[in-house]
Amino acid sequence: MKKSLICIGCPRGCRLEIEMEGETITVRGNSCPRGESYAKQEMTNPRRVVTAVVHTTSEQLPWLPVKTSAPFPKAAIAPLLNRLYKMTVTPPVHCGDTILEDIDGSGIHVVATESCR
Amino acid sequence: MKEEKVDVAVIGAGAAGLAAATVIAAAGRKALVIDREDFPGGILRQCIHSGFGLKYYHEELTGPEYAERATIAAQKAGASFALGCTVTDIQIDMMGEFTLVLLSAADGVRKVHADAIVLAMGCRERNRGNIATPGTRPAGVFTAGSAQKLLNLEGCLPGKTAVIVGSGDIGLIMARRLKWSGMEVKGVVEIMPHPSGLARNIAQCLEDFGIPLWLEHSVTRIIGRDRVEGVEVAPLNHGEPDMSRSFTLECDTLLYSVGLIPETELAQQAGVLLDRDTGGPLVDANYETSVSGIFSAGNVLHVHDLVDFVSEEATRMAHCVLARLDGAPSAEKVGNEVGSNLKYVVPAFHTPGATTNFSFRPLIIADEALLRAESEGKTIWEKKLRFVRPAEMISVTLPGELLGHAPITFHLQDTATR
Ligand SMILES: Cc1cc2nc3c(=O)[nH]c(=O)nc-3n(C[C@H](O)[C@H](O)[C@H](O)COP(=O)(O)OP(=O)(O)OC[C@H]3O[C@@H](n4cnc5c(N)ncnc54)[C@H](O)[C@@H]3O)c2cc1C
Ligand code: SF4
């Protein structure tokens, strides 16, 4: 099977040409190794870094920006967002603090991306 | 009335202002960063998505993370801040000293005296008025950036169903953001035959969600009296809408992502001349404007697509500010121009013998291209480039020994073999 994809690894956006034969995946068109690992990941288990804002009890910063600590399985993004939108965080929070630990045993966390006193 | 004296007043606490203040304060000079917002960081604070800092911090960060790092660096270097203060006027006395008038809810009017000024006011978005869409004027029409601010800083959804006009990066990022917030996005309408945002954003913000992108289409009418009810969209045929093939999209929200313009009102008030091609201040190789002692960097100078370039540019500028404070004369100026396929070059002047970083905005899409500097009819420098896109700024450094007393014209040529 052949497929072409745009690499989302950096602003360059290389066009990746992918060939899948059984278990082996060959990638062409990438300008760096990250393109190849992205293509392989995308063909087997697509993931994205998820960013959102969660409610806080702070008047100064009522909405805290957060992200997943690593790219998160695409299929599980919607339920994750639903959980985040229902949460309320109480400061102090530091940039990098874990807001949600080990989401569904994935080893991936949700972390704060801004500090709030 | 509060009054104070600093070495350098930096207007704007975005990536540009923060990087400049860091360098200036680290050199032992008194730097005051002024911003009308209550938090430093500028536009970065509302850009909660990731994709910043790969070049400058060698790590993929979100906007708020980048802002926090840059703020901490400026604070550690010893810069001070005047937040929640809008600069309303810049006055220059006979001795060349500047007085800035600041307005704030907390202190009323405040005055700051400075030996040099850094303009780092960023840019603002073009809106519907700038591109003149016919139709009614109902509620529900936003610029993509103001919707981003509403959603990310105030937690408010702009509506239920959106159409995005223009395929700039902010609009694309917002398409994903709206989808992730439970809104429906009917599509993105772009008049050009190619998207104006980055390919990666087309992939991860539109294709991931199956959001259609209508290229060479135009919004011909906004429908709705009190609130947007829909838009009429038509394909373009030689630049003219073909109404026989028009269609209607129902929506209650319309986001415009049709480009950015430098925020230059204050600069103009201070007598700073603008560059026709960039819309920002005209600067020499030291990033000094036409008014001696006033410098500029970041989005107010020319619209950057990557924050990393903003920080780098502001850092280079800050070293020139320091040199001026230490008594260096203003730069000798030889003009630079753009020829084929380039929208602008910054700086618009070079100094003979001084190694200079030049930034360009290309007008073409080319997988392989040649950037060439020509002076007195001869090619003095050239560089092969890959993946040239109007969405991406080009930044190159030319060694000082090549830069002489004659003007330079830059050309960009598509060299891809098809
Ligand atoms: C919505 C959006 C999405 C982006 N996405 C990306 C991305 O994914 N990756 C990336 O690398 N880059 C991205 N960029 C580009 C990058 O973030 C910006 O180019 C950069 O942050 C601009 O920095 P700046 O300091 O020049 O301007 P700004 O951040 O705009 O800062 C200007 C500051 O000046 C202040 N100011 C203006 N006038 C006055 C006045 N009279 N008095 C007091 N204060 C004043 C403003 O309040 C503001 O805080 C994006 C830009 C935008 C707009
Ligand atoms: S392959 Fe490498 S250079 Fe190309 S877009 Fe991906 S990360 Fe960037």
PDB file of N, CA, C and O in Angstrom, chain A residues 6-14 31 34 42 48-53 60-63 65-67 74 77 81 85 95 112-115, chain B residues 39 45 48-50 54 60-62 64-65 68 151-156 176-177 180-182 198-200 203-204 207-208 306 386-387 392:
ATOM      1  N   ILE A   6       1.870  14.613   4.984  1.00  0.00           N
ATOM      2  CA  ILE A   6       2.693  15.771   5.324  1.00  0.00           C
ATOM      3  C   ILE A   6       3.234  15.540   6.738  1.00  0.00           C
ATOM      4  O   ILE A   6       2.474  15.253   7.653  1.00  0.00           O
ATOM      5  N   CYS A   7       4.545  15.658   6.895  1.00  0.00           N
ATOM      6  CA  CYS A   7       5.126  15.498   8.231  1.00  0.00           C
ATOM      7  C   CYS A   7       4.780  16.733   9.065  1.00  0.00           C
ATOM      8  O   CYS A   7       4.898  17.863   8.592  1.00  0.00           O
ATOM      9  N   ILE A   8       4.358  16.513  10.306  1.00  0.00           N
ATOM     10  CA  ILE A   8       4.002  17.650  11.166  1.00  0.00           C
ATOM     11  C   ILE A   8       5.092  17.924  12.195  1.00  0.00           C
ATOM     12  O   ILE A   8       4.902  18.682  13.140  1.00  0.00           O
ATOM     13  N   GLY A   9       6.263  17.311  11.993  1.00  0.00           N
ATOM     14  CA  GLY A   9       7.351  17.422  12.961  1.00  0.00           C
ATOM     15  C   GLY A   9       7.945  18.815  13.121  1.00  0.00           C
ATOM     16  O   GLY A   9       8.445  19.168  14.176  1.00  0.00           O
ATOM     17  N   CYS A  10       7.920  19.608  12.073  1.00  0.00           N
ATOM     18  CA  CYS A  10       8.451  20.966  12.158  1.00  0.00           C
ATOM     19  C   CYS A  10       7.830  21.793  11.033  1.00  0.00           C
ATOM     20  O   CYS A  10       7.163  21.251  10.165  1.00  0.00           O
ATOM     21  N   PRO A  11       8.055  23.116  11.033  1.00  0.00           N
ATOM     22  CA  PRO A  11       7.370  23.966  10.046  1.00  0.00           C
ATOM     23  C   PRO A  11       7.677  23.635   8.584  1.00  0.00           C
ATOM     24  O   PRO A  11       6.929  24.021   7.699  1.00  0.00           O
ATOM     25  N   ARG A  12       8.754  22.916   8.326  1.00  0.00           N
ATOM     26  CA  ARG A  12       9.121  22.593   6.951  1.00  0.00           C
ATOM     27  C   ARG A  12       8.017  21.805   6.249  1.00  0.00           C
ATOM     28  O   ARG A  12       7.741  22.012   5.079  1.00  0.00           O
ATOM     29  N   GLY A  13       7.384  20.877   6.960  1.00  0.00           N
ATOM     30  CA  GLY A  13       6.254  20.130   6.400  1.00  0.00           C
ATOM     31  C   GLY A  13       6.611  19.274   5.202  1.00  0.00           C
ATOM     32  O   GLY A  13       5.989  19.369   4.148  1.00  0.00           O
ATOM     33  N   CYS A  14       7.609  18.386   5.344  1.00  0.00           N
ATOM     34  CA  CYS A  14       8.038  17.527   4.234  1.00  0.00           C
ATOM     35  C   CYS A  14       6.899  16.603   3.781  1.00  0.00           C
ATOM     36  O   CYS A  14       6.106  16.135   4.595  1.00  0.00           O
ATOM     37  N   SER A  31      13.273  14.923   5.492  1.00  0.00           N
ATOM     38  CA  SER A  31      14.569  15.604   5.521  1.00  0.00           C
ATOM     39  C   SER A  31      15.337  15.312   6.789  1.00  0.00           C
ATOM     40  O   SER A  31      16.458  15.783   6.961  1.00  0.00           O
ATOM     41  N   ARG A  34      13.234  12.369  12.179  1.00  0.00           N
ATOM     42  CA  ARG A  34      11.927  12.489  12.841  1.00  0.00           C
ATOM     43  C   ARG A  34      10.776  12.231  11.879  1.00  0.00           C
ATOM     44  O   ARG A  34       9.718  11.766  12.273  1.00  0.00           O
ATOM     45  N   GLU A  42       2.345   7.184  12.428  1.00  0.00           N
ATOM     46  CA  GLU A  42       1.085   7.595  11.816  1.00  0.00           C
ATOM     47  C   GLU A  42       0.399   6.407  11.137  1.00  0.00           C
ATOM     48  O   GLU A  42      -0.828   6.320  11.120  1.00  0.00           O
ATOM     49  N   ARG A  48      -1.249  12.650  18.575  1.00  0.00           N
ATOM     50  CA  ARG A  48      -1.096  14.110  18.504  1.00  0.00           C
ATOM     51  C   ARG A  48      -0.854  14.664  19.912  1.00  0.00           C
ATOM     52  O   ARG A  48      -1.407  14.136  20.880  1.00  0.00           O
ATOM     53  N   VAL A  49      -0.094  15.750  19.990  1.00  0.00           N
ATOM     54  CA  VAL A  49      -0.014  16.483  21.248  1.00  0.00           C
ATOM     55  C   VAL A  49      -1.349  17.217  21.396  1.00  0.00           C
ATOM     56  O   VAL A  49      -1.802  17.870  20.454  1.00  0.00           O
ATOM     57  N   VAL A  50      -2.009  17.050  22.536  1.00  0.00           N
ATOM     58  CA  VAL A  50      -3.296  17.708  22.763  1.00  0.00           C
ATOM     59  C   VAL A  50      -3.073  18.919  23.661  1.00  0.00           C
ATOM     60  O   VAL A  50      -2.372  18.835  24.664  1.00  0.00           O
ATOM     61  N   THR A  51      -3.651  20.065  23.263  1.00  0.00           N
ATOM     62  CA  THR A  51      -3.587  21.242  24.129  1.00  0.00           C
ATOM     63  C   THR A  51      -5.008  21.725  24.395  1.00  0.00           C
ATOM     64  O   THR A  51      -5.886  21.569  23.557  1.00  0.00           O
ATOM     65  N   ALA A  52      -5.220  22.291  25.579  1.00  0.00           N
ATOM     66  CA  ALA A  52      -6.553  22.768  25.963  1.00  0.00           C
ATOM     67  C   ALA A  52      -6.378  23.757  27.110  1.00  0.00           C
ATOM     68  O   ALA A  52      -5.254  24.019  27.545  1.00  0.00           O
ATOM     69  N   VAL A  53      -7.483  24.325  27.574  1.00  0.00           N
ATOM     70  CA  VAL A  53      -7.433  25.110  28.808  1.00  0.00           C
ATOM     71  C   VAL A  53      -8.367  24.456  29.828  1.00  0.00           C
ATOM     72  O   VAL A  53      -9.406  23.935  29.461  1.00  0.00           O
ATOM     73  N   GLN A  60      -7.014  35.658  38.867  1.00  0.00           N
ATOM     74  CA  GLN A  60      -5.987  36.213  38.005  1.00  0.00           C
ATOM     75  C   GLN A  60      -5.851  35.407  36.710  1.00  0.00           C
ATOM     76  O   GLN A  60      -5.694  35.967  35.635  1.00  0.00           O
ATOM     77  N   LEU A  61      -5.917  34.095  36.819  1.00  0.00           N
ATOM     78  CA  LEU A  61      -5.786  33.225  35.650  1.00  0.00           C
ATOM     79  C   LEU A  61      -6.916  32.190  35.688  1.00  0.00           C
ATOM     80  O   LEU A  61      -6.732  31.076  36.142  1.00  0.00           O
ATOM     81  N   PRO A  62      -8.123  32.569  35.232  1.00  0.00           N
ATOM     82  CA  PRO A  62      -9.270  31.658  35.341  1.00  0.00           C
ATOM     83  C   PRO A  62      -9.155  30.420  34.462  1.00  0.00           C
ATOM     84  O   PRO A  62      -9.796  29.409  34.728  1.00  0.00           O
ATOM     85  N   TRP A  63      -8.330  30.497  33.404  1.00  0.00           N
ATOM     86  CA  TRP A  63      -8.165  29.348  32.515  1.00  0.00           C
ATOM     87  C   TRP A  63      -6.688  29.029  32.389  1.00  0.00           C
ATOM     88  O   TRP A  63      -5.893  29.870  31.986  1.00  0.00           O
ATOM     89  N   PRO A  65      -3.667  26.991  30.656  1.00  0.00           N
ATOM     90  CA  PRO A  65      -3.334  26.185  29.475  1.00  0.00           C
ATOM     91  C   PRO A  65      -2.585  24.912  29.873  1.00  0.00           C
ATOM     92  O   PRO A  65      -1.744  24.943  30.776  1.00  0.00           O
ATOM     93  N   VAL A  66      -2.927  23.808  29.203  1.00  0.00           N
ATOM     94  CA  VAL A  66      -2.294  22.511  29.504  1.00  0.00           C
ATOM     95  C   VAL A  66      -1.963  21.786  28.195  1.00  0.00           C
ATOM     96  O   VAL A  66      -2.480  22.138  27.136  1.00  0.00           O
ATOM     97  N   LYS A  67      -1.092  20.772  28.303  1.00  0.00           N
ATOM     98  CA  LYS A  67      -0.799  19.922  27.135  1.00  0.00           C
ATOM     99  C   LYS A  67      -0.524  18.503  27.602  1.00  0.00           C
ATOM    100  O   LYS A  67      -0.275  18.274  28.792  1.00  0.00           O
ATOM    101  N   LYS A  74      -4.729   9.298  18.964  1.00  0.00           N
ATOM    102  CA  LYS A  74      -5.787  10.114  18.378  1.00  0.00           C
ATOM    103  C   LYS A  74      -7.182   9.654  18.798  1.00  0.00           C
ATOM    104  O   LYS A  74      -8.044  10.477  19.116  1.00  0.00           O
ATOM    105  N   ILE A  77      -8.522  10.995  22.123  1.00  0.00           N
ATOM    106  CA  ILE A  77      -8.467  12.443  22.404  1.00  0.00           C
ATOM    107  C   ILE A  77      -9.810  12.991  22.901  1.00  0.00           C
ATOM    108  O   ILE A  77      -9.858  13.727  23.888  1.00  0.00           O
ATOM    109  N   LEU A  81     -10.413  15.104  26.337  1.00  0.00           N
ATOM    110  CA  LEU A  81     -10.861  16.498  26.377  1.00  0.00           C
ATOM    111  C   LEU A  81     -12.088  16.639  27.279  1.00  0.00           C
ATOM    112  O   LEU A  81     -12.180  17.565  28.081  1.00  0.00           O
ATOM    113  N   TYR A  85     -12.340  19.227  30.406  1.00  0.00           N
ATOM    114  CA  TYR A  85     -13.308  20.320  30.476  1.00  0.00           C
ATOM    115  C   TYR A  85     -14.137  20.258  31.761  1.00  0.00           C
ATOM    116  O   TYR A  85     -14.738  21.238  32.163  1.00  0.00           O
ATOM    117  N   CYS A  95       4.342  25.901  35.871  1.00  0.00           N
ATOM    118  CA  CYS A  95       4.518  25.425  34.505  1.00  0.00           C
ATOM    119  C   CYS A  95       5.242  24.081  34.580  1.00  0.00           C
ATOM    120  O   CYS A  95       6.286  23.991  35.224  1.00  0.00           O
ATOM    121  N   ALA A 112       0.632  21.382  33.144  1.00  0.00           N
ATOM    122  CA  ALA A 112       0.349  22.814  33.011  1.00  0.00           C
ATOM    123  C   ALA A 112       1.415  23.447  32.124  1.00  0.00           C
ATOM    124  O   ALA A 112       2.590  23.071  32.187  1.00  0.00           O
ATOM    125  N   THR A 113       1.030  24.417  31.291  1.00  0.00           N
ATOM    126  CA  THR A 113       2.020  25.106  30.450  1.00  0.00           C
ATOM    127  C   THR A 113       2.173  26.569  30.847  1.00  0.00           C
ATOM    128  O   THR A 113       2.784  27.354  30.137  1.00  0.00           O
ATOM    129  N   GLU A 114       1.588  26.940  32.002  1.00  0.00           N
ATOM    130  CA  GLU A 114       1.779  28.292  32.514  1.00  0.00           C
ATOM    131  C   GLU A 114       1.724  28.200  34.039  1.00  0.00           C
ATOM    132  O   GLU A 114       1.083  27.301  34.575  1.00  0.00           O
ATOM    133  N   SER A 115       2.388  29.128  34.718  1.00  0.00           N
ATOM    134  CA  SER A 115       2.348  29.130  36.184  1.00  0.00           C
ATOM    135  C   SER A 115       1.218  30.020  36.669  1.00  0.00           C
ATOM    136  O   SER A 115       0.873  30.991  36.012  1.00  0.00           O
TER     137      SER A 115
ATOM    138  N   PHE B  39      -0.099  40.682  31.884  1.00  0.00           N
ATOM    139  CA  PHE B  39       0.910  39.624  31.895  1.00  0.00           C
ATOM    140  C   PHE B  39       1.886  39.846  30.742  1.00  0.00           C
ATOM    141  O   PHE B  39       1.474  40.239  29.659  1.00  0.00           O
ATOM    142  N   ARG B  45       0.762  34.196  24.711  1.00  0.00           N
ATOM    143  CA  ARG B  45      -0.056  33.687  25.810  1.00  0.00           C
ATOM    144  C   ARG B  45      -1.350  33.046  25.323  1.00  0.00           C
ATOM    145  O   ARG B  45      -1.866  32.127  25.936  1.00  0.00           O
ATOM    146  N   ILE B  48      -2.057  28.620  22.776  1.00  0.00           N
ATOM    147  CA  ILE B  48      -1.808  27.518  23.710  1.00  0.00           C
ATOM    148  C   ILE B  48      -1.314  26.260  23.011  1.00  0.00           C
ATOM    149  O   ILE B  48      -0.918  25.311  23.649  1.00  0.00           O
ATOM    150  N   HIS B  49      -1.354  26.261  21.656  1.00  0.00           N
ATOM    151  CA  HIS B  49      -0.910  25.082  20.905  1.00  0.00           C
ATOM    152  C   HIS B  49       0.612  24.956  20.954  1.00  0.00           C
ATOM    153  O   HIS B  49       1.311  25.890  21.307  1.00  0.00           O
ATOM    154  N   SER B  50       1.078  23.770  20.571  1.00  0.00           N
ATOM    155  CA  SER B  50       2.515  23.560  20.605  1.00  0.00           C
ATOM    156  C   SER B  50       3.085  23.826  19.208  1.00  0.00           C
ATOM    157  O   SER B  50       2.369  23.818  18.216  1.00  0.00           O
ATOM    158  N   LEU B  54      11.381  25.393  18.619  1.00  0.00           N
ATOM    159  CA  LEU B  54      12.272  24.316  18.136  1.00  0.00           C
ATOM    160  C   LEU B  54      13.670  24.832  17.842  1.00  0.00           C
ATOM    161  O   LEU B  54      14.656  24.153  18.095  1.00  0.00           O
ATOM    162  N   GLU B  60      10.161  21.586  21.481  1.00  0.00           N
ATOM    163  CA  GLU B  60       8.864  22.057  21.010  1.00  0.00           C
ATOM    164  C   GLU B  60       8.017  22.493  22.209  1.00  0.00           C
ATOM    165  O   GLU B  60       7.690  21.701  23.076  1.00  0.00           O
ATOM    166  N   LEU B  61       7.694  23.776  22.241  1.00  0.00           N
ATOM    167  CA  LEU B  61       6.971  24.350  23.375  1.00  0.00           C
ATOM    168  C   LEU B  61       5.616  24.891  22.930  1.00  0.00           C
ATOM    169  O   LEU B  61       5.390  25.128  21.749  1.00  0.00           O
ATOM    170  N   THR B  62       4.733  25.130  23.898  1.00  0.00           N
ATOM    171  CA  THR B  62       3.500  25.858  23.598  1.00  0.00           C
ATOM    172  C   THR B  62       3.821  27.353  23.749  1.00  0.00           C
ATOM    173  O   THR B  62       4.853  27.717  24.323  1.00  0.00           O
ATOM    174  N   PRO B  64       2.440  29.713  25.767  1.00  0.00           N
ATOM    175  CA  PRO B  64       2.631  30.158  27.153  1.00  0.00           C
ATOM    176  C   PRO B  64       3.955  29.689  27.767  1.00  0.00           C
ATOM    177  O   PRO B  64       4.571  30.419  28.544  1.00  0.00           O
ATOM    178  N   GLU B  65       4.405  28.488  27.383  1.00  0.00           N
ATOM    179  CA  GLU B  65       5.692  28.008  27.918  1.00  0.00           C
ATOM    180  C   GLU B  65       6.847  28.867  27.399  1.00  0.00           C
ATOM    181  O   GLU B  65       7.760  29.224  28.146  1.00  0.00           O
ATOM    182  N   GLU B  68       6.775  32.166  29.207  1.00  0.00           N
ATOM    183  CA  GLU B  68       7.257  32.091  30.582  1.00  0.00           C
ATOM    184  C   GLU B  68       8.785  32.007  30.626  1.00  0.00           C
ATOM    185  O   GLU B  68       9.429  32.665  31.442  1.00  0.00           O
ATOM    186  N   LEU B 151     -11.471  32.378  23.562  1.00  0.00           N
ATOM    187  CA  LEU B 151     -11.550  30.978  23.944  1.00  0.00           C
ATOM    188  C   LEU B 151     -10.443  30.583  24.921  1.00  0.00           C
ATOM    189  O   LEU B 151     -10.696  29.917  25.919  1.00  0.00           O
ATOM    190  N   ASN B 152      -9.213  31.005  24.643  1.00  0.00           N
ATOM    191  CA  ASN B 152      -8.085  30.507  25.435  1.00  0.00           C
ATOM    192  C   ASN B 152      -7.827  31.299  26.708  1.00  0.00           C
ATOM    193  O   ASN B 152      -7.292  30.771  27.665  1.00  0.00           O
ATOM    194  N   LEU B 153      -8.174  32.575  26.719  1.00  0.00           N
ATOM    195  CA  LEU B 153      -7.918  33.366  27.926  1.00  0.00           C
ATOM    196  C   LEU B 153      -9.189  33.587  28.737  1.00  0.00           C
ATOM    197  O   LEU B 153      -9.134  33.777  29.939  1.00  0.00           O
ATOM    198  N   GLU B 154     -10.343  33.590  28.059  1.00  0.00           N
ATOM    199  CA  GLU B 154     -11.574  33.861  28.794  1.00  0.00           C
ATOM    200  C   GLU B 154     -12.519  32.666  28.855  1.00  0.00           C
ATOM    201  O   GLU B 154     -13.572  32.726  29.480  1.00  0.00           O
ATOM    202  N   GLY B 155     -12.143  31.588  28.158  1.00  0.00           N
ATOM    203  CA  GLY B 155     -12.942  30.371  28.225  1.00  0.00           C
ATOM    204  C   GLY B 155     -14.313  30.456  27.574  1.00  0.00           C
ATOM    205  O   GLY B 155     -15.210  29.694  27.927  1.00  0.00           O
ATOM    206  N   CYS B 156     -14.511  31.378  26.620  1.00  0.00           N
ATOM    207  CA  CYS B 156     -15.814  31.528  25.964  1.00  0.00           C
ATOM    208  C   CYS B 156     -15.779  30.983  24.546  1.00  0.00           C
ATOM    209  O   CYS B 156     -14.899  31.349  23.763  1.00  0.00           O
ATOM    210  N   ARG B 176      -8.927  23.702  14.455  1.00  0.00           N
ATOM    211  CA  ARG B 176      -8.721  22.546  15.342  1.00  0.00           C
ATOM    212  C   ARG B 176      -9.193  22.853  16.764  1.00  0.00           C
ATOM    213  O   ARG B 176      -9.847  22.039  17.414  1.00  0.00           O
ATOM    214  N   ARG B 177      -8.872  24.038  17.203  1.00  0.00           N
ATOM    215  CA  ARG B 177      -9.241  24.438  18.565  1.00  0.00           C
ATOM    216  C   ARG B 177     -10.759  24.411  18.745  1.00  0.00           C
ATOM    217  O   ARG B 177     -11.271  23.989  19.776  1.00  0.00           O
ATOM    218  N   TRP B 180     -11.952  20.790  18.833  1.00  0.00           N
ATOM    219  CA  TRP B 180     -11.623  20.189  20.133  1.00  0.00           C
ATOM    220  C   TRP B 180     -12.479  20.772  21.249  1.00  0.00           C
ATOM    221  O   TRP B 180     -12.510  20.255  22.355  1.00  0.00           O
ATOM    222  N   SER B 181     -13.136  21.907  20.984  1.00  0.00           N
ATOM    223  CA  SER B 181     -14.004  22.496  22.003  1.00  0.00           C
ATOM    224  C   SER B 181     -15.464  22.160  21.750  1.00  0.00           C
ATOM    225  O   SER B 181     -16.338  22.718  22.392  1.00  0.00           O
ATOM    226  N   GLY B 182     -15.725  21.281  20.772  1.00  0.00           N
ATOM    227  CA  GLY B 182     -17.082  20.829  20.530  1.00  0.00           C
ATOM    228  C   GLY B 182     -17.855  21.634  19.497  1.00  0.00           C
ATOM    229  O   GLY B 182     -19.041  21.402  19.289  1.00  0.00           O
ATOM    230  N   LEU B 198       0.913  27.072   6.834  1.00  0.00           N
ATOM    231  CA  LEU B 198       1.880  25.992   6.663  1.00  0.00           C
ATOM    232  C   LEU B 198       1.186  24.669   6.342  1.00  0.00           C
ATOM    233  O   LEU B 198       0.094  24.392   6.841  1.00  0.00           O
ATOM    234  N   ALA B 199       1.882  23.833   5.540  1.00  0.00           N
ATOM    235  CA  ALA B 199       1.349  22.524   5.159  1.00  0.00           C
ATOM    236  C   ALA B 199       1.036  21.679   6.397  1.00  0.00           C
ATOM    237  O   ALA B 199       0.031  20.972   6.446  1.00  0.00           O
ATOM    238  N   ARG B 200       1.883  21.771   7.426  1.00  0.00           N
ATOM    239  CA  ARG B 200       1.646  20.950   8.628  1.00  0.00           C
ATOM    240  C   ARG B 200       0.340  21.336   9.301  1.00  0.00           C
ATOM    241  O   ARG B 200      -0.330  20.499   9.902  1.00  0.00           O
ATOM    242  N   ALA B 203      -2.505  19.787   7.405  1.00  0.00           N
ATOM    243  CA  ALA B 203      -2.593  18.374   7.750  1.00  0.00           C
ATOM    244  C   ALA B 203      -3.205  18.156   9.129  1.00  0.00           C
ATOM    245  O   ALA B 203      -4.188  17.440   9.278  1.00  0.00           O
ATOM    246  N   GLN B 204      -2.645  18.825  10.156  1.00  0.00           N
ATOM    247  CA  GLN B 204      -3.066  18.484  11.517  1.00  0.00           C
ATOM    248  C   GLN B 204      -4.282  19.254  11.997  1.00  0.00           C
ATOM    249  O   GLN B 204      -4.896  18.864  12.992  1.00  0.00           O
ATOM    250  N   GLU B 207      -7.159  18.365   7.788  1.00  0.00           N
ATOM    251  CA  GLU B 207      -7.309  16.987   7.316  1.00  0.00           C
ATOM    252  C   GLU B 207      -7.628  16.020   8.451  1.00  0.00           C
ATOM    253  O   GLU B 207      -8.446  15.120   8.288  1.00  0.00           O
ATOM    254  N   ASP B 208      -7.021  16.227   9.615  1.00  0.00           N
ATOM    255  CA  ASP B 208      -7.304  15.369  10.777  1.00  0.00           C
ATOM    256  C   ASP B 208      -8.790  15.344  11.101  1.00  0.00           C
ATOM    257  O   ASP B 208      -9.285  14.389  11.678  1.00  0.00           O
ATOM    258  N   LEU B 306       7.557  32.608  12.633  1.00  0.00           N
ATOM    259  CA  LEU B 306       8.108  31.832  13.744  1.00  0.00           C
ATOM    260  C   LEU B 306       8.608  32.754  14.848  1.00  0.00           C
ATOM    261  O   LEU B 306       9.370  33.695  14.591  1.00  0.00           O
ATOM    262  N   ARG B 386      15.693  25.395  -0.258  1.00  0.00           N
ATOM    263  CA  ARG B 386      14.705  24.345  -0.505  1.00  0.00           C
ATOM    264  C   ARG B 386      13.391  24.737   0.165  1.00  0.00           C
ATOM    265  O   ARG B 386      13.363  25.423   1.164  1.00  0.00           O
ATOM    266  N   PHE B 387      12.308  24.273  -0.410  1.00  0.00           N
ATOM    267  CA  PHE B 387      10.966  24.469   0.153  1.00  0.00           C
ATOM    268  C   PHE B 387      10.654  25.935   0.461  1.00  0.00           C
ATOM    269  O   PHE B 387      10.443  26.318   1.607  1.00  0.00           O
ATOM    270  N   GLU B 392       6.476  31.094   4.793  1.00  0.00           N
ATOM    271  CA  GLU B 392       7.694  31.016   5.591  1.00  0.00           C
ATOM    272  C   GLU B 392       8.699  32.091   5.216  1.00  0.00           C
ATOM    273  O   GLU B 392       9.057  32.235   4.058  1.00  0.00           O
TER     274      GLU B 392
END
